mmCIF file of C-alpha atoms in Angstrom:
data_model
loop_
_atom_site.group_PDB
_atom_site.id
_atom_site.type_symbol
_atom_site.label_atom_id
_atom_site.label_comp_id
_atom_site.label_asym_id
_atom_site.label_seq_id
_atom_site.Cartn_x
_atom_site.Cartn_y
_atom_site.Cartn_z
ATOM 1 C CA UNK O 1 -23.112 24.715 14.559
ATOM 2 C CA UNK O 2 -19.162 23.868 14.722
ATOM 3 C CA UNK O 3 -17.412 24.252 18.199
ATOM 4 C CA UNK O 4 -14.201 23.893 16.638
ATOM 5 C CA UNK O 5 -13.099 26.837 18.402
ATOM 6 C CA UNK O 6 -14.422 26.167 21.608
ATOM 7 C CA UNK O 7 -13.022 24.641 24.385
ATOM 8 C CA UNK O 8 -12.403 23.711 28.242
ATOM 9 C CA UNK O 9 -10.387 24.812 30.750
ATOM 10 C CA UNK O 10 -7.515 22.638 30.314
ATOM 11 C CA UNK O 11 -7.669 23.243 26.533
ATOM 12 C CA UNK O 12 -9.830 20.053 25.168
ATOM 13 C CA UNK O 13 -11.558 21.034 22.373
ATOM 14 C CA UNK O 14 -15.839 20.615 22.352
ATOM 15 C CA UNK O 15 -17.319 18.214 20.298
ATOM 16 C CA UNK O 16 -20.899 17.386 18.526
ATOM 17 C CA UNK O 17 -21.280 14.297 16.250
ATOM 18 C CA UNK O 18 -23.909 11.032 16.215
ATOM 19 C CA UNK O 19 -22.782 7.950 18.385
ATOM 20 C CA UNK O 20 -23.791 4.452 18.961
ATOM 21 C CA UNK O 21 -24.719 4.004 22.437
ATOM 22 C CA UNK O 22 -24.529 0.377 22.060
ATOM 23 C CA UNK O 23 -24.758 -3.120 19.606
ATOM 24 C CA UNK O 24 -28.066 -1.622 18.125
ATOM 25 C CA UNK O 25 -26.027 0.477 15.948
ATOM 26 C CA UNK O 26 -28.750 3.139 15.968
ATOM 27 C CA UNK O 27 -26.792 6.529 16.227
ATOM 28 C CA UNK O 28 -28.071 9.602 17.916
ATOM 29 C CA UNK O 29 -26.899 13.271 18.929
ATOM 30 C CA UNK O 30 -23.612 13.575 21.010
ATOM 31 C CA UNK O 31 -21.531 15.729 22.698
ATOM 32 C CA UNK O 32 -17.936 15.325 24.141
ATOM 33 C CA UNK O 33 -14.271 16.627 23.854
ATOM 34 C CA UNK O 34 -11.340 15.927 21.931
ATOM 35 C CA UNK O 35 -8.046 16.366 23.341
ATOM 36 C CA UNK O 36 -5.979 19.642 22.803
ATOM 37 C CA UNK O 37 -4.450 20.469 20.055
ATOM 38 C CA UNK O 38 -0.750 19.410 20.793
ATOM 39 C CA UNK O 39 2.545 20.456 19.200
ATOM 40 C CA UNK O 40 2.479 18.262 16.117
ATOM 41 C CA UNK O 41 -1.502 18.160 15.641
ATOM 42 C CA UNK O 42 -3.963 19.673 13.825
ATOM 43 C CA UNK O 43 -7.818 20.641 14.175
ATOM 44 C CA UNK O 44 -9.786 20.306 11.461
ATOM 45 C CA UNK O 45 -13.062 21.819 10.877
ATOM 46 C CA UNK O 46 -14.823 18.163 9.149
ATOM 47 C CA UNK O 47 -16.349 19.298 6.090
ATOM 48 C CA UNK O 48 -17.433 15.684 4.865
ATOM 49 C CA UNK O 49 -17.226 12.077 6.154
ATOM 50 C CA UNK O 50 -17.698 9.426 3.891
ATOM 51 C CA UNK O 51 -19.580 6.091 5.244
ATOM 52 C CA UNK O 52 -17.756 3.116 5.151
ATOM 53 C CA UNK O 53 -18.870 -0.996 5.912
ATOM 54 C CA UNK O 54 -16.516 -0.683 8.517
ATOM 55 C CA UNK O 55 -18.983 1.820 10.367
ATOM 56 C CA UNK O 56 -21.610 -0.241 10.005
ATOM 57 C CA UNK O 57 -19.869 -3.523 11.748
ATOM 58 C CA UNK O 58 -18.233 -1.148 14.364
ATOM 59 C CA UNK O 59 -21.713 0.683 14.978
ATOM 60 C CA UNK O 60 -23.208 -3.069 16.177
ATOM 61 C CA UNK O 61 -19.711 -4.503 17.212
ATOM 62 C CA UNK O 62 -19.381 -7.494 14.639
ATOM 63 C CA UNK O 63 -16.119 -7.544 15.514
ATOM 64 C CA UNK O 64 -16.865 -7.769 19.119
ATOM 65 C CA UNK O 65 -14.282 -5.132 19.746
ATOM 66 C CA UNK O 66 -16.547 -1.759 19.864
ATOM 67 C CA UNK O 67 -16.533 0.490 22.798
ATOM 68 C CA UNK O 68 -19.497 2.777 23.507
ATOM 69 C CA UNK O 69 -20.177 5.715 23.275
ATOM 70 C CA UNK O 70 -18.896 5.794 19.047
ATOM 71 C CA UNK O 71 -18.550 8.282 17.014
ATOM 72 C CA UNK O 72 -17.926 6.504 14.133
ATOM 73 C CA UNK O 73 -16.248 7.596 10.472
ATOM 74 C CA UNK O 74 -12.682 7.314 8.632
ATOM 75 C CA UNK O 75 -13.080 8.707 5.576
ATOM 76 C CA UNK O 76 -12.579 12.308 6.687
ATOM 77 C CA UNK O 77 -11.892 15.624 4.589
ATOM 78 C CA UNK O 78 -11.912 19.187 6.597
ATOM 79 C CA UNK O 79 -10.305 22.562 6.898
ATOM 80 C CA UNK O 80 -7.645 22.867 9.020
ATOM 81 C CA UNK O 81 -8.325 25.528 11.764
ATOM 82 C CA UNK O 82 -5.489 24.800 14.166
ATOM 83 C CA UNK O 83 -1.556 23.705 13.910
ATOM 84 C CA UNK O 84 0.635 23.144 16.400
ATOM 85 C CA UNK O 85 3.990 24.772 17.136
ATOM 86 C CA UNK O 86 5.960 22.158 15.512
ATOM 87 C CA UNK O 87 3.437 20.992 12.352
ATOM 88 C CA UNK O 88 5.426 22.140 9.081
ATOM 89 C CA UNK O 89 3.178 19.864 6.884
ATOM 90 C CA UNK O 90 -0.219 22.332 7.236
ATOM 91 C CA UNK O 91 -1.129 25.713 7.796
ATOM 92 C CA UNK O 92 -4.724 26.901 8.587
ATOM 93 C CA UNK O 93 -6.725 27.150 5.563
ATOM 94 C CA UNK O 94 -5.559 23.890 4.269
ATOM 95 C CA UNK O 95 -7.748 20.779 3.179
ATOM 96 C CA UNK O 96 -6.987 17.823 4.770
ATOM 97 C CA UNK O 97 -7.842 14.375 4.645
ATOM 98 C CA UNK O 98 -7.419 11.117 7.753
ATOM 99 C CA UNK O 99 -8.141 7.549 6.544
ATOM 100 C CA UNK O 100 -8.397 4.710 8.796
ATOM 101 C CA UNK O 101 -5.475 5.743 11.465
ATOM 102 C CA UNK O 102 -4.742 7.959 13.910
ATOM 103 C CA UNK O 103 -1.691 6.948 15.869
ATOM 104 C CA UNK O 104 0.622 3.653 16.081
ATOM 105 C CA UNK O 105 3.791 3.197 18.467
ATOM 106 C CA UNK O 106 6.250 5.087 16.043
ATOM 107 C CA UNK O 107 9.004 2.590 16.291
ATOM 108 C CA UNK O 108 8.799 -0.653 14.766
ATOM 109 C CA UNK O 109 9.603 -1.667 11.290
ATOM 110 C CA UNK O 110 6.294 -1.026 9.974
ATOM 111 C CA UNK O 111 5.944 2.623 11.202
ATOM 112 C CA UNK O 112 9.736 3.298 10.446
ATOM 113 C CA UNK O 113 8.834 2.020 6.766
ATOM 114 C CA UNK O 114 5.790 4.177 6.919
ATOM 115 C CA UNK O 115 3.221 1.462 6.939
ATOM 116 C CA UNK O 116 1.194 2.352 10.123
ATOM 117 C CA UNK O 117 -1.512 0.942 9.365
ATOM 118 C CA UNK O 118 0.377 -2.722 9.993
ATOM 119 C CA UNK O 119 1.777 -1.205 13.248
ATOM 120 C CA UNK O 120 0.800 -3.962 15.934
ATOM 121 C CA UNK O 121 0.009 -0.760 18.422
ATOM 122 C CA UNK O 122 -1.983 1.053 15.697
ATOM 123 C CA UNK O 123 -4.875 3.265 16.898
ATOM 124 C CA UNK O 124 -8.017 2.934 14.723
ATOM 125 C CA UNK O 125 -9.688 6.476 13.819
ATOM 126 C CA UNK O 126 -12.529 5.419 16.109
ATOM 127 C CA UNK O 127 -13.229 2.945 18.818
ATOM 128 C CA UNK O 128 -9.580 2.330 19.944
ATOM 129 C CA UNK O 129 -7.788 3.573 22.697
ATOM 130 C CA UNK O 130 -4.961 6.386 22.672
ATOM 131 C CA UNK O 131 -1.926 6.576 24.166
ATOM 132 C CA UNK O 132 -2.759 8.499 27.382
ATOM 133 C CA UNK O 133 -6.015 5.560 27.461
ATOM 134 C CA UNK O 134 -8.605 7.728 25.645
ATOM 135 C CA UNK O 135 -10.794 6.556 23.423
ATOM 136 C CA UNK O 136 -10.985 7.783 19.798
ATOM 137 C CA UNK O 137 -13.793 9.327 18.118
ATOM 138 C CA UNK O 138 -14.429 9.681 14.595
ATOM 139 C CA UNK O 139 -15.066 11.607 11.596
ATOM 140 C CA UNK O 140 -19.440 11.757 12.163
ATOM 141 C CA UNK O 141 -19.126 14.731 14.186
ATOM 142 C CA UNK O 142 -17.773 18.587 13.749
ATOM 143 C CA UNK O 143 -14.402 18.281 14.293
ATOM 144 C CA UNK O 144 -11.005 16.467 14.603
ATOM 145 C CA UNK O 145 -7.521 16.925 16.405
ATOM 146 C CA UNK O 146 -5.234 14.598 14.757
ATOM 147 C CA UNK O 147 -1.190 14.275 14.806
ATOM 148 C CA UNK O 148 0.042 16.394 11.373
ATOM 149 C CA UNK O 149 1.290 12.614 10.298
ATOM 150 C CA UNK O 150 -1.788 11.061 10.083
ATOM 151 C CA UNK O 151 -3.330 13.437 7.533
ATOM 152 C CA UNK O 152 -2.727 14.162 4.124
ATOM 153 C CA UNK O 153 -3.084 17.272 2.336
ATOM 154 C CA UNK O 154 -5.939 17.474 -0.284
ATOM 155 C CA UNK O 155 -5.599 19.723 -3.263
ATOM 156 C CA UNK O 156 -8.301 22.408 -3.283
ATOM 157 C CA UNK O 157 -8.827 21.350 -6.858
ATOM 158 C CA UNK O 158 -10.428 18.052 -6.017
ATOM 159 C CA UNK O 159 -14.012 17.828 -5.329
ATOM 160 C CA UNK O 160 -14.207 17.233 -1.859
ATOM 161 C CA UNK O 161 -17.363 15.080 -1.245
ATOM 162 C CA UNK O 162 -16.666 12.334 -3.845
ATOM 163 C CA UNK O 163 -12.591 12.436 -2.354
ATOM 164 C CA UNK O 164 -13.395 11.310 1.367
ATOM 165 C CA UNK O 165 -14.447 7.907 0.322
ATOM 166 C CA UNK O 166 -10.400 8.043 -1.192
ATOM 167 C CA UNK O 167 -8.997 8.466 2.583
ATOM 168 C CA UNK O 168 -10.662 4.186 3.126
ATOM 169 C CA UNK O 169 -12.033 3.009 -0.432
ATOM 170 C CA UNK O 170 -9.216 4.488 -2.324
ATOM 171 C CA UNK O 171 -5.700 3.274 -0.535
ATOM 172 C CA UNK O 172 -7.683 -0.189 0.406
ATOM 173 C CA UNK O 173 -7.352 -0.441 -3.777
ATOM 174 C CA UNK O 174 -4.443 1.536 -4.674
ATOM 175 C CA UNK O 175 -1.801 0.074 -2.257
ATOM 176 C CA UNK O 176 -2.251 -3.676 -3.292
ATOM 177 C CA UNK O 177 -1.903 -2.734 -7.036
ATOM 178 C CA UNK O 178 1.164 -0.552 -6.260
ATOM 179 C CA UNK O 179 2.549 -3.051 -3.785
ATOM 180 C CA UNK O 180 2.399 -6.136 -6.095
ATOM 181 C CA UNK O 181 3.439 -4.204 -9.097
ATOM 182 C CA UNK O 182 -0.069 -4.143 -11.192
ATOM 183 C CA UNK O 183 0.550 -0.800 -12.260
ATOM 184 C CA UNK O 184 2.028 -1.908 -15.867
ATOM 185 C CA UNK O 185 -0.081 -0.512 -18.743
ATOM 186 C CA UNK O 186 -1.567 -4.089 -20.163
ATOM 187 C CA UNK O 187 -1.642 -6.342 -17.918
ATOM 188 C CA UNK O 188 -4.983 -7.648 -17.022
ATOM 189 C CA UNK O 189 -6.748 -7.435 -13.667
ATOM 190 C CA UNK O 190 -9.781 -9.146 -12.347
ATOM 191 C CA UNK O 191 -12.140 -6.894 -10.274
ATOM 192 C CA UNK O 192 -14.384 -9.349 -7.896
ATOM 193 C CA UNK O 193 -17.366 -6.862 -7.125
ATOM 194 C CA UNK O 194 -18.642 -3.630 -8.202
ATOM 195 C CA UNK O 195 -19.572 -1.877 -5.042
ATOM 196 C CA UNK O 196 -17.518 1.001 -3.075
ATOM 197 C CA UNK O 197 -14.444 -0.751 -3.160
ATOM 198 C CA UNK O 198 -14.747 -2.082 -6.799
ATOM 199 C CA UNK O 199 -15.542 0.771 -8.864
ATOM 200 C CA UNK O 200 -12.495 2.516 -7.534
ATOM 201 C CA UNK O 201 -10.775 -0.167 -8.137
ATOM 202 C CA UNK O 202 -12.354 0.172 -11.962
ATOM 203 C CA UNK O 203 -10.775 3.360 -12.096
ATOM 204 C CA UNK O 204 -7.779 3.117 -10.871
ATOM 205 C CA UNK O 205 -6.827 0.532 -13.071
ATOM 206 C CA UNK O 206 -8.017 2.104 -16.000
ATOM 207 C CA UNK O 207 -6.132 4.671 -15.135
ATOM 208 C CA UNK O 208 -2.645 2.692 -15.066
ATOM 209 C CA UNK O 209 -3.568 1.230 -18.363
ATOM 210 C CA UNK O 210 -4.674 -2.223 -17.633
ATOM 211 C CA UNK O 211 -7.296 -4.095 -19.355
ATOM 212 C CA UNK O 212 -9.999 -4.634 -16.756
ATOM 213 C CA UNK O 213 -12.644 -7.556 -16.006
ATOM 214 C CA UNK O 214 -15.295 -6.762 -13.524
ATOM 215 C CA UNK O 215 -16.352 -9.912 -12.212
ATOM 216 C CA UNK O 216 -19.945 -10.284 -10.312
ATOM 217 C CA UNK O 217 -22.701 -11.901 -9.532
ATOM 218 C CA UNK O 218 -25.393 -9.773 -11.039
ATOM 219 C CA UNK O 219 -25.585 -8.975 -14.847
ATOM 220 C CA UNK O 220 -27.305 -6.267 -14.064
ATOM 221 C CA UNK O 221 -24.290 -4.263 -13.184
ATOM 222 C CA UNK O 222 -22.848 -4.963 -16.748
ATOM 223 C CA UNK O 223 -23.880 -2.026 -17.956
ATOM 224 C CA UNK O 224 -22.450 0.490 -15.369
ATOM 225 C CA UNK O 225 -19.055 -1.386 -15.727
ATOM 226 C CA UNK O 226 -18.352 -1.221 -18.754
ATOM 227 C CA UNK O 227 -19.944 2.255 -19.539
ATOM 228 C CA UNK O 228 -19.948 3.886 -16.379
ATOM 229 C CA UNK O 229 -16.454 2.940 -14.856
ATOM 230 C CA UNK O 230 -14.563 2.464 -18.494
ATOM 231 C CA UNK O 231 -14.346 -1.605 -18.137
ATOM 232 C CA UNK O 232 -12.657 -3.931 -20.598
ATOM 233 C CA UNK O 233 -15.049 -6.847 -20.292
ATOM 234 C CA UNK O 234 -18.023 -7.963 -17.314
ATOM 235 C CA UNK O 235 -17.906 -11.987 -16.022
ATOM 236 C CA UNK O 236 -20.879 -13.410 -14.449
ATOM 237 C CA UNK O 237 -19.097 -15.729 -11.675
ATOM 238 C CA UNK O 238 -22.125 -17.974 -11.901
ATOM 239 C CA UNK O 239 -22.193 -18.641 -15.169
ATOM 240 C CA UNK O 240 -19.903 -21.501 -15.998
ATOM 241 C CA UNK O 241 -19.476 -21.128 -19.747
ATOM 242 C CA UNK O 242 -18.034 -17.530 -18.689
ATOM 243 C CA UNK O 243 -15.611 -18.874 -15.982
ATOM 244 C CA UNK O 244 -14.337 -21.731 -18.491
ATOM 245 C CA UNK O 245 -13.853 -18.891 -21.629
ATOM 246 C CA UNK O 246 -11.365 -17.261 -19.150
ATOM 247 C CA UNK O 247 -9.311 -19.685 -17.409
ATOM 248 C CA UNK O 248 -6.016 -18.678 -17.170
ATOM 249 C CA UNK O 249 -6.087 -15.081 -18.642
ATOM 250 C CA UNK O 250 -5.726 -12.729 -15.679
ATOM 251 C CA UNK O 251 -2.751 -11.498 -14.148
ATOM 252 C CA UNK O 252 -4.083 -10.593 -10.833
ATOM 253 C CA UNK O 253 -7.240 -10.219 -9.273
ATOM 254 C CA UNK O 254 -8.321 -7.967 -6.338
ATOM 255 C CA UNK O 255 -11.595 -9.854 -4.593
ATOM 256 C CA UNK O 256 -13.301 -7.132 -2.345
ATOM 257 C CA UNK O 257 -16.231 -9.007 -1.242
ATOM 258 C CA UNK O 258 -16.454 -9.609 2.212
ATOM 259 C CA UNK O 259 -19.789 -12.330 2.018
ATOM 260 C CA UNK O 260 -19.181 -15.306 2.526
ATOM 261 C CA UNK O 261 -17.889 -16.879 -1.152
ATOM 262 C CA UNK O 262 -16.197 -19.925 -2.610
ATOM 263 C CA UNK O 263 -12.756 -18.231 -4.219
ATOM 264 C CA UNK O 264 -11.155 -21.472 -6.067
ATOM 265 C CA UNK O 265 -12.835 -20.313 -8.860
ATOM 266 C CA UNK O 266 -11.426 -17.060 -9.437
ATOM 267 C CA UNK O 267 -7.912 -19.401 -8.744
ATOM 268 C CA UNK O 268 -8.633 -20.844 -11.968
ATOM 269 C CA UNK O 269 -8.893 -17.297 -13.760
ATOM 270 C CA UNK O 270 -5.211 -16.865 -12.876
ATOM 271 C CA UNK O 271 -2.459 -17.070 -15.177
ATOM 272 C CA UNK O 272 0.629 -18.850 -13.768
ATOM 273 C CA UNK O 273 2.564 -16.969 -10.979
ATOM 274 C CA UNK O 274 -1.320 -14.928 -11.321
ATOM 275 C CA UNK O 275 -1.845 -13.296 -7.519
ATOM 276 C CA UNK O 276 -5.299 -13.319 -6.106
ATOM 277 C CA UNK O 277 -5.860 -10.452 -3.837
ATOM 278 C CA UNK O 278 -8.554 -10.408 -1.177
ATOM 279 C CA UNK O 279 -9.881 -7.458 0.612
ATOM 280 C CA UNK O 280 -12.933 -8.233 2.147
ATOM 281 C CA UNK O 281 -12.937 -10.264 5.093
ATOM 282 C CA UNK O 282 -15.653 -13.068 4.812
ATOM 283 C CA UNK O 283 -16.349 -14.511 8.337
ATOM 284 C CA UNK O 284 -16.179 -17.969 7.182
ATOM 285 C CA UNK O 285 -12.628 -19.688 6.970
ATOM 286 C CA UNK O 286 -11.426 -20.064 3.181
ATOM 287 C CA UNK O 287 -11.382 -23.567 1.318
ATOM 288 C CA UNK O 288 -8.698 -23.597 -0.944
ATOM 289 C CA UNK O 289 -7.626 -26.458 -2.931
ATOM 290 C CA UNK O 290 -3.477 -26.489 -2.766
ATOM 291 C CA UNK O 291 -2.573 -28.198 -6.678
ATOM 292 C CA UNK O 292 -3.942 -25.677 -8.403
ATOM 293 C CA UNK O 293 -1.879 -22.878 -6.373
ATOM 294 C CA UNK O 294 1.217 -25.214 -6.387
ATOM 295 C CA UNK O 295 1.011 -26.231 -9.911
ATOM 296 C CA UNK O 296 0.739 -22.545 -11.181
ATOM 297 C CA UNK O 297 2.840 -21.010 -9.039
ATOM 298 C CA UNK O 298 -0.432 -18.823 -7.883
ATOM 299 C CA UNK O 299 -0.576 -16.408 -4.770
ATOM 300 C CA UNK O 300 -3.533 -16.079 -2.209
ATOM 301 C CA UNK O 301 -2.471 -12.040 -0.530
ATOM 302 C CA UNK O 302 -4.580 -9.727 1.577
ATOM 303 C CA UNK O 303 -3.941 -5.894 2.184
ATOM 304 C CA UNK O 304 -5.278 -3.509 4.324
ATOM 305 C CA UNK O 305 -4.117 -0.167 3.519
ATOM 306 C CA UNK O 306 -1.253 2.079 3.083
ATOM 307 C CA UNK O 307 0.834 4.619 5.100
ATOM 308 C CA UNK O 308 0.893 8.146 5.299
ATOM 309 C CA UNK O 309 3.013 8.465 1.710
ATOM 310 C CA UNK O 310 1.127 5.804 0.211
ATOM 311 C CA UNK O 311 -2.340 7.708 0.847
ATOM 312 C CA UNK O 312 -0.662 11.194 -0.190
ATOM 313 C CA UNK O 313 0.940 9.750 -3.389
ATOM 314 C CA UNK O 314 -3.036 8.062 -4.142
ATOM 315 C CA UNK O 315 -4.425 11.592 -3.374
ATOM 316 C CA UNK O 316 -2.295 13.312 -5.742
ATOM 317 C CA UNK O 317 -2.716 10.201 -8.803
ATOM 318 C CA UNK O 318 -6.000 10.892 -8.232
ATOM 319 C CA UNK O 319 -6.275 14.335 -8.772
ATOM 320 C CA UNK O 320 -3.826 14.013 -11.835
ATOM 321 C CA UNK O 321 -6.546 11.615 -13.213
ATOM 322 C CA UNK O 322 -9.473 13.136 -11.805
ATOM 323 C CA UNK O 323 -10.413 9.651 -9.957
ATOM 324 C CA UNK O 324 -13.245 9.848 -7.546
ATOM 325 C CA UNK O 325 -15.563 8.077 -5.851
ATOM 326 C CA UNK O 326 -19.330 7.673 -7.488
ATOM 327 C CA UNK O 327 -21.306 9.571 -4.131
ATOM 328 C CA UNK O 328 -24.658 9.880 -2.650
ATOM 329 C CA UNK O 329 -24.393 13.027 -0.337
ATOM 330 C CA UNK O 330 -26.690 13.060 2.907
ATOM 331 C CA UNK O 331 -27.457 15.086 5.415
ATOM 332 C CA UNK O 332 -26.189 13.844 9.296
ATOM 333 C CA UNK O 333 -29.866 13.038 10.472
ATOM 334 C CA UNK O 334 -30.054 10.567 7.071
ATOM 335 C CA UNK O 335 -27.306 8.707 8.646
ATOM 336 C CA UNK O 336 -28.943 5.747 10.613
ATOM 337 C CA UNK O 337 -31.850 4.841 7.209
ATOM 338 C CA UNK O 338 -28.336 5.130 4.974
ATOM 339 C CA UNK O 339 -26.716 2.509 7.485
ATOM 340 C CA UNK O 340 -29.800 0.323 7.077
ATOM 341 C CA UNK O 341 -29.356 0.909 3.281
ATOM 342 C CA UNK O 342 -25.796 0.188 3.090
ATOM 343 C CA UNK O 343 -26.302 -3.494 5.023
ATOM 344 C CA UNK O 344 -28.404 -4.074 1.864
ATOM 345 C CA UNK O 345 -26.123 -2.744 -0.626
ATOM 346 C CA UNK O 346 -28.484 -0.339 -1.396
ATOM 347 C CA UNK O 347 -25.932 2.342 -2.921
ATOM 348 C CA UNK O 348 -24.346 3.705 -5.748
ATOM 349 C CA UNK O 349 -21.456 3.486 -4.279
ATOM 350 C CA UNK O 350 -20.217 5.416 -1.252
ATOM 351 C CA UNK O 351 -22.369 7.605 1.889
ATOM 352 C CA UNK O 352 -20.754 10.726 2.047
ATOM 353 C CA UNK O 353 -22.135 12.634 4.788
ATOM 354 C CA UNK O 354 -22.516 16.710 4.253
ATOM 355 C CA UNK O 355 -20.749 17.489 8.318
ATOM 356 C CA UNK O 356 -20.610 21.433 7.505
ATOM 357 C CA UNK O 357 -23.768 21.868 6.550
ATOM 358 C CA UNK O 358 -25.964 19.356 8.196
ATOM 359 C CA UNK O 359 -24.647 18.783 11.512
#
């Protein structure tokens, strides 16, 4: 049952979601506040959270930076139930949506350009610390007090399971194409990997015209790209016959793989001035041969996200183009056997946790 409306003394708001209690990364009932719903926030009623990689590395602190208890999550739709006296962007009834962020310092170039996300004081959705030293606590649970600039409005039109996975998935895709100008109706992008990331990415691109090459190391997703998702053409990187036939023909190419991979090839699937852009984070350093970049002119970029706009401006494309992620819905006691699916890519293509009706 929500507690939304509940609350202490001193106005913190009650809490119930599944934590991590440490590097096992099981999860397990929790309760525990959020703070009070200040001037400029919001409280959302969390309707559905989708289930990112992310969760999974924070859950058993692969990036060594985890602090316990954690309510994990950051791909988080609700109901807004609460504004402050100074929101103007919400009123209660709306649907909402909060990505990866939930704060930054508000005065640096990044934030003043309205890319938090690259704010060097930025305050992950979960497992950072706020401001006044709290720590942050994520979208697994039945609620969420957020500042009215870290959420985006979601039309009421969209479905709202197979949207969450838009708030992470979505931007991580939408911003690099929009930032290095691969929006242009034929040109021709390389998609490295057809899991949640890639098959956005699929659509997206589709959707700004481009002629589309999913590129992977299993054949057996052929299929599914090109019938499924609306691909142009499927490369098996292992075959070298394939990778030879397509030297030099792509325009760009977003790699979201984050095992460990050898990326020179894909190099050679660039045109010149061809960008390759990576966002998965292998934990091995890259090799990269320097000619072949210097002699084509070629760019190695990474991205991790979008601001506030950004993510609003991907929200509404979306819904113009009825984009979505492909879901599995689960209930909040499925959560810790879909982790253990997800490390095995097990998935077609993004969690989505049912919070409303399951918690």
């Amino acid at each position: 049952m929500s507690n939304v409306l509940a609350g202490s003394e001193n106005g913190e708001v009650s809490a119930y979601g599944w934590a991590a209690r440490d590097d096992s990364g099981i999860l397990s009932p929790f309760h525990f506040t959020r703070r009070t719903n200040g001037d400029n926030d919001i409280t959302l009623e969390i309707l559905y959270c989708g289930i990112c990689h992310t969760d999974l590395h924070f859950a058993r602190n692969d990036f060594g930076m985890s602090i316990y208890p954690m309510v994990p999550g950051h791909e988080i739709v609700g109901k807004v139930t609460k504004v402050g006296s100074k929101v103007t962007k919400y009123s209660v009834g709306d649907i909402a949506g909060v990505g990866g962020s939930v704060g930054s310092c508000g005065s640096c170039s990044e934030c003043s350009e309205g890319f938090y996300v690259y704010c060097p004081k930025m305050i992950l959705t979960y497992s950072a610390r706020c401001h006044d030293g709290t720590v942050t606590q994520g979208g697994y649970s039945d609620n969420l007090v957020v500042d009215q600039n870290f959420a985006v409005l979601i039309p009421k039109s969209m479905p709202l399971a197979s949207t969450a996975p838009l708030l992470c998935a979505g931007i991580t895709v939408y911003s690099p194409l929009k930032h290095h100008g691969l929006t242009e109706p034929g040109l021709h992008l390389g998609v490295v990997g057809l899991g949640g990331l890639g098959h956005v990415a699929v659509k997206f691109a589709k959707a700004f015209g481009m002629r589309v090459t999913v590129i992977s190391t299993s054949p057996s997703k052929k299929k599914e790209a090109l019938e499924r998702f609306g691909a142009d053409a499927f490369l098996v990187s292992r075959d070298q016959q394939q990778l030879q036939d397509a030297m030099g023909t792509m325009d760009a190419i977003i790699d979201t793989v984050s095992a460990n991979h050898s990326i020179q090839p894909l190099i050679g699937l660039l045109k010149t001035r061809g960008k390759l852009i990576l966002l998965g984070g292998p934990a091995k350093p890259l090799e990269v041969l320097a000619m072949p970049l210097l002699l084509g002119r070629k760019m190695i970029a990474g991205s991790a996200g979008g601001g506030r706009e950004e993510i609003q401006e991907m929200i509404n494309f979306a819904a113009k183009h009825n984009i979505t992620a492909d879901v599995e819905v689960i209930s909040m006691e499925y959560v810790n056997t879909a982790l253990e699916r997800l490390e095995k890519n097990d998935v077609k293509y993004r969690f989505v946790i049912d919070v409303a009706n399951t918690i």
